[in-house]
Structure formats: C-alpha cells, structure tokens
Short mmCIF file of C-alpha atoms in Angstrom, two decimals:
data_model
loop_
_atom_site.label_atom_id
_atom_site.label_comp_id
_atom_site.label_asym_id
_atom_site.label_seq_id
_atom_site.Cartn_x
_atom_site.Cartn_y
_atom_site.Cartn_z
CA MET B 1 -134.17 -98.20 8.98
CA THR B 2 -130.58 -97.29 8.12
CA ALA B 3 -129.62 -96.23 11.64
CA THR B 4 -129.00 -98.75 14.39
CA VAL B 5 -129.20 -98.15 18.12
CA THR B 6 -125.80 -98.92 19.54
CA THR B 7 -126.06 -97.82 23.18
CA GLY B 8 -129.13 -96.48 24.96
CA ARG B 9 -130.27 -93.48 22.93
CA ILE B 10 -127.35 -93.33 20.48
CA TRP B 11 -127.98 -94.13 16.82
CA GLU B 12 -125.18 -94.79 14.34
CA GLY B 13 -125.79 -94.74 10.63
CA ALA B 14 -123.95 -96.92 8.18
CA PHE B 15 -120.84 -95.55 6.50
CA ARG B 16 -121.86 -93.83 3.28
CA ALA B 17 -119.68 -92.34 0.55
CA PRO B 18 -121.34 -89.04 -0.43
CA ARG B 19 -120.66 -87.71 -3.91
CA ASN B 20 -119.51 -84.20 -4.73
CA ALA B 21 -122.38 -83.25 -7.02
CA PHE B 22 -120.96 -79.73 -7.48
CA ALA B 23 -117.48 -80.73 -8.75
CA GLU B 24 -118.15 -78.91 -12.04
CA ALA B 25 -118.85 -75.58 -10.28
CA LYS B 26 -115.59 -73.95 -11.44
CA GLY B 27 -114.13 -71.43 -9.02
CA SER B 28 -116.00 -72.85 -6.03
CA ILE B 29 -114.72 -74.84 -3.07
CA HIS B 30 -116.34 -77.91 -4.66
CA ASP B 31 -114.04 -77.71 -7.71
CA ASP B 32 -110.84 -79.78 -7.23
CA ALA B 33 -108.48 -77.12 -8.58
CA THR B 34 -109.92 -74.28 -6.51
CA ALA B 35 -110.22 -76.36 -3.34
CA SER B 36 -106.64 -77.62 -3.70
CA ARG B 37 -105.39 -74.07 -4.16
CA LEU B 38 -107.14 -73.16 -0.88
CA GLY B 39 -105.43 -76.01 0.98
CA PHE B 40 -108.11 -78.71 0.84
CA ARG B 41 -107.44 -82.29 -0.31
CA GLY B 42 -109.80 -81.78 -3.22
CA GLY B 43 -113.26 -80.51 -4.09
CA THR B 44 -115.45 -80.65 -1.01
CA VAL B 45 -118.79 -82.40 -0.57
CA ALA B 46 -121.52 -79.87 0.24
CA GLY B 47 -122.61 -79.76 3.87
CA SER B 48 -126.24 -80.12 2.81
CA VAL B 49 -125.39 -83.55 1.36
CA HIS B 50 -124.11 -84.65 4.77
CA MET B 51 -127.27 -83.39 6.49
CA ASP B 52 -129.27 -86.06 4.66
CA GLN B 53 -127.38 -88.78 6.52
CA PHE B 54 -128.81 -87.66 9.87
CA VAL B 55 -132.49 -87.89 8.92
CA PRO B 56 -133.13 -91.63 9.52
CA ALA B 57 -131.58 -91.49 12.99
CA LEU B 58 -133.35 -88.22 13.88
CA LEU B 59 -136.70 -89.77 12.98
CA GLU B 60 -135.89 -92.81 15.13
CA ALA B 61 -134.71 -90.67 18.05
CA LEU B 62 -137.24 -87.83 17.97
CA GLY B 63 -140.19 -89.21 16.01
CA GLU B 64 -142.19 -88.00 13.02
CA GLY B 65 -142.77 -84.61 14.68
CA TRP B 66 -139.19 -83.78 13.86
CA TRP B 67 -140.31 -83.13 10.26
CA THR B 68 -142.47 -80.19 11.36
CA ARG B 69 -140.68 -78.92 14.48
CA GLY B 70 -137.08 -80.01 13.99
CA GLN B 71 -134.02 -78.07 12.93
CA ILE B 72 -130.42 -78.95 12.18
CA SER B 73 -127.44 -76.78 13.00
CA LEU B 74 -124.02 -78.18 12.12
CA TYR B 75 -120.44 -76.98 12.51
CA PHE B 76 -117.96 -78.87 10.34
CA THR B 77 -114.43 -79.27 11.69
CA GLN B 78 -113.04 -80.57 8.39
CA ALA B 79 -114.20 -80.95 4.83
CA THR B 80 -114.73 -84.26 3.06
CA VAL B 81 -113.99 -85.08 -0.55
CA ASP B 82 -115.89 -87.03 -3.19
CA GLY B 83 -116.63 -90.59 -2.10
CA GLU B 84 -114.99 -90.31 1.36
CA PRO B 85 -116.92 -92.66 3.69
CA VAL B 86 -118.52 -90.99 6.71
CA ARG B 87 -120.93 -92.11 9.43
CA ALA B 88 -123.65 -90.00 11.07
CA VAL B 89 -124.19 -90.42 14.82
CA VAL B 90 -127.18 -89.07 16.75
CA LYS B 91 -127.28 -88.98 20.55
CA ALA B 92 -130.79 -88.22 21.82
CA GLU B 93 -130.94 -85.87 24.81
CA GLY B 94 -134.58 -85.41 25.79
CA ASP B 95 -136.39 -83.63 22.95
CA ARG B 96 -133.07 -82.63 21.36
CA ALA B 97 -130.19 -84.51 19.81
CA ARG B 98 -126.45 -84.04 19.51
CA LEU B 99 -125.23 -84.77 15.99
CA SER B 100 -121.74 -85.95 15.06
CA MET B 101 -120.13 -87.33 11.94
CA PHE B 102 -116.95 -89.37 11.67
CA ASN B 103 -114.77 -90.69 8.86
CA GLU B 104 -113.41 -94.23 8.83
CA ALA B 105 -110.31 -93.16 10.77
CA GLY B 106 -112.60 -91.91 13.55
CA ASP B 107 -111.91 -88.21 12.90
CA LEU B 108 -114.73 -85.78 13.69
CA ILE B 109 -116.13 -84.18 10.57
#
C-alpha cells in the first residue's frame, strides 16, 4: 500500500515526482517553449499522470468495487512541471471521496 491513513478516513499518498512524458510534443502545453510562452513555469505534466496517484488510496477507501463503479473528476488549480513532487490526498465521504493534491509547499494543485 502506498497510501497511509492519517486521520479517520483520510489517506495521504507519498510525495511522487511525476515525469512530463509529453515534453517532446512540440506546440503543446507540455512543451517547455510553448508552455513558457503561455505563462507557465515550463512544460506541464498531463493531468492523466496525476490521476494515477489517487488509485491506491481510492482502493483503500472505497474497495475493489471502485474499479468497476468508480469515476474520477478533477479540477486543477495550477499546473505542475516535470519532476515537481506532489502528494495525493483522498478523504472518504460515505461511498464517495474528495480528492486533493498538494505540492511540497502545501499549495493545492
């Protein structure tokens, strides 16, 4: 298990440093030059990469049935760049969960 229960029904994953696998996609928001031109700190890590970090905690919180009945809907408040450490947090609320992600400074992602 990579997620640990910290308080009641709240699971916190370990900090991970996701890679920007699409950095070579020239002209996209994942490309450093394009992203910088648009005001980002650099090429952004795809949101789908971040979704993977929630899975261990979702399985702990909601059980194996999450694989067949579960869904994820995320709204990102800021983009992350290649190798930026982030932590996934899952707060179970009945048969649902509230998902959050934070960087090392504690900023909501």
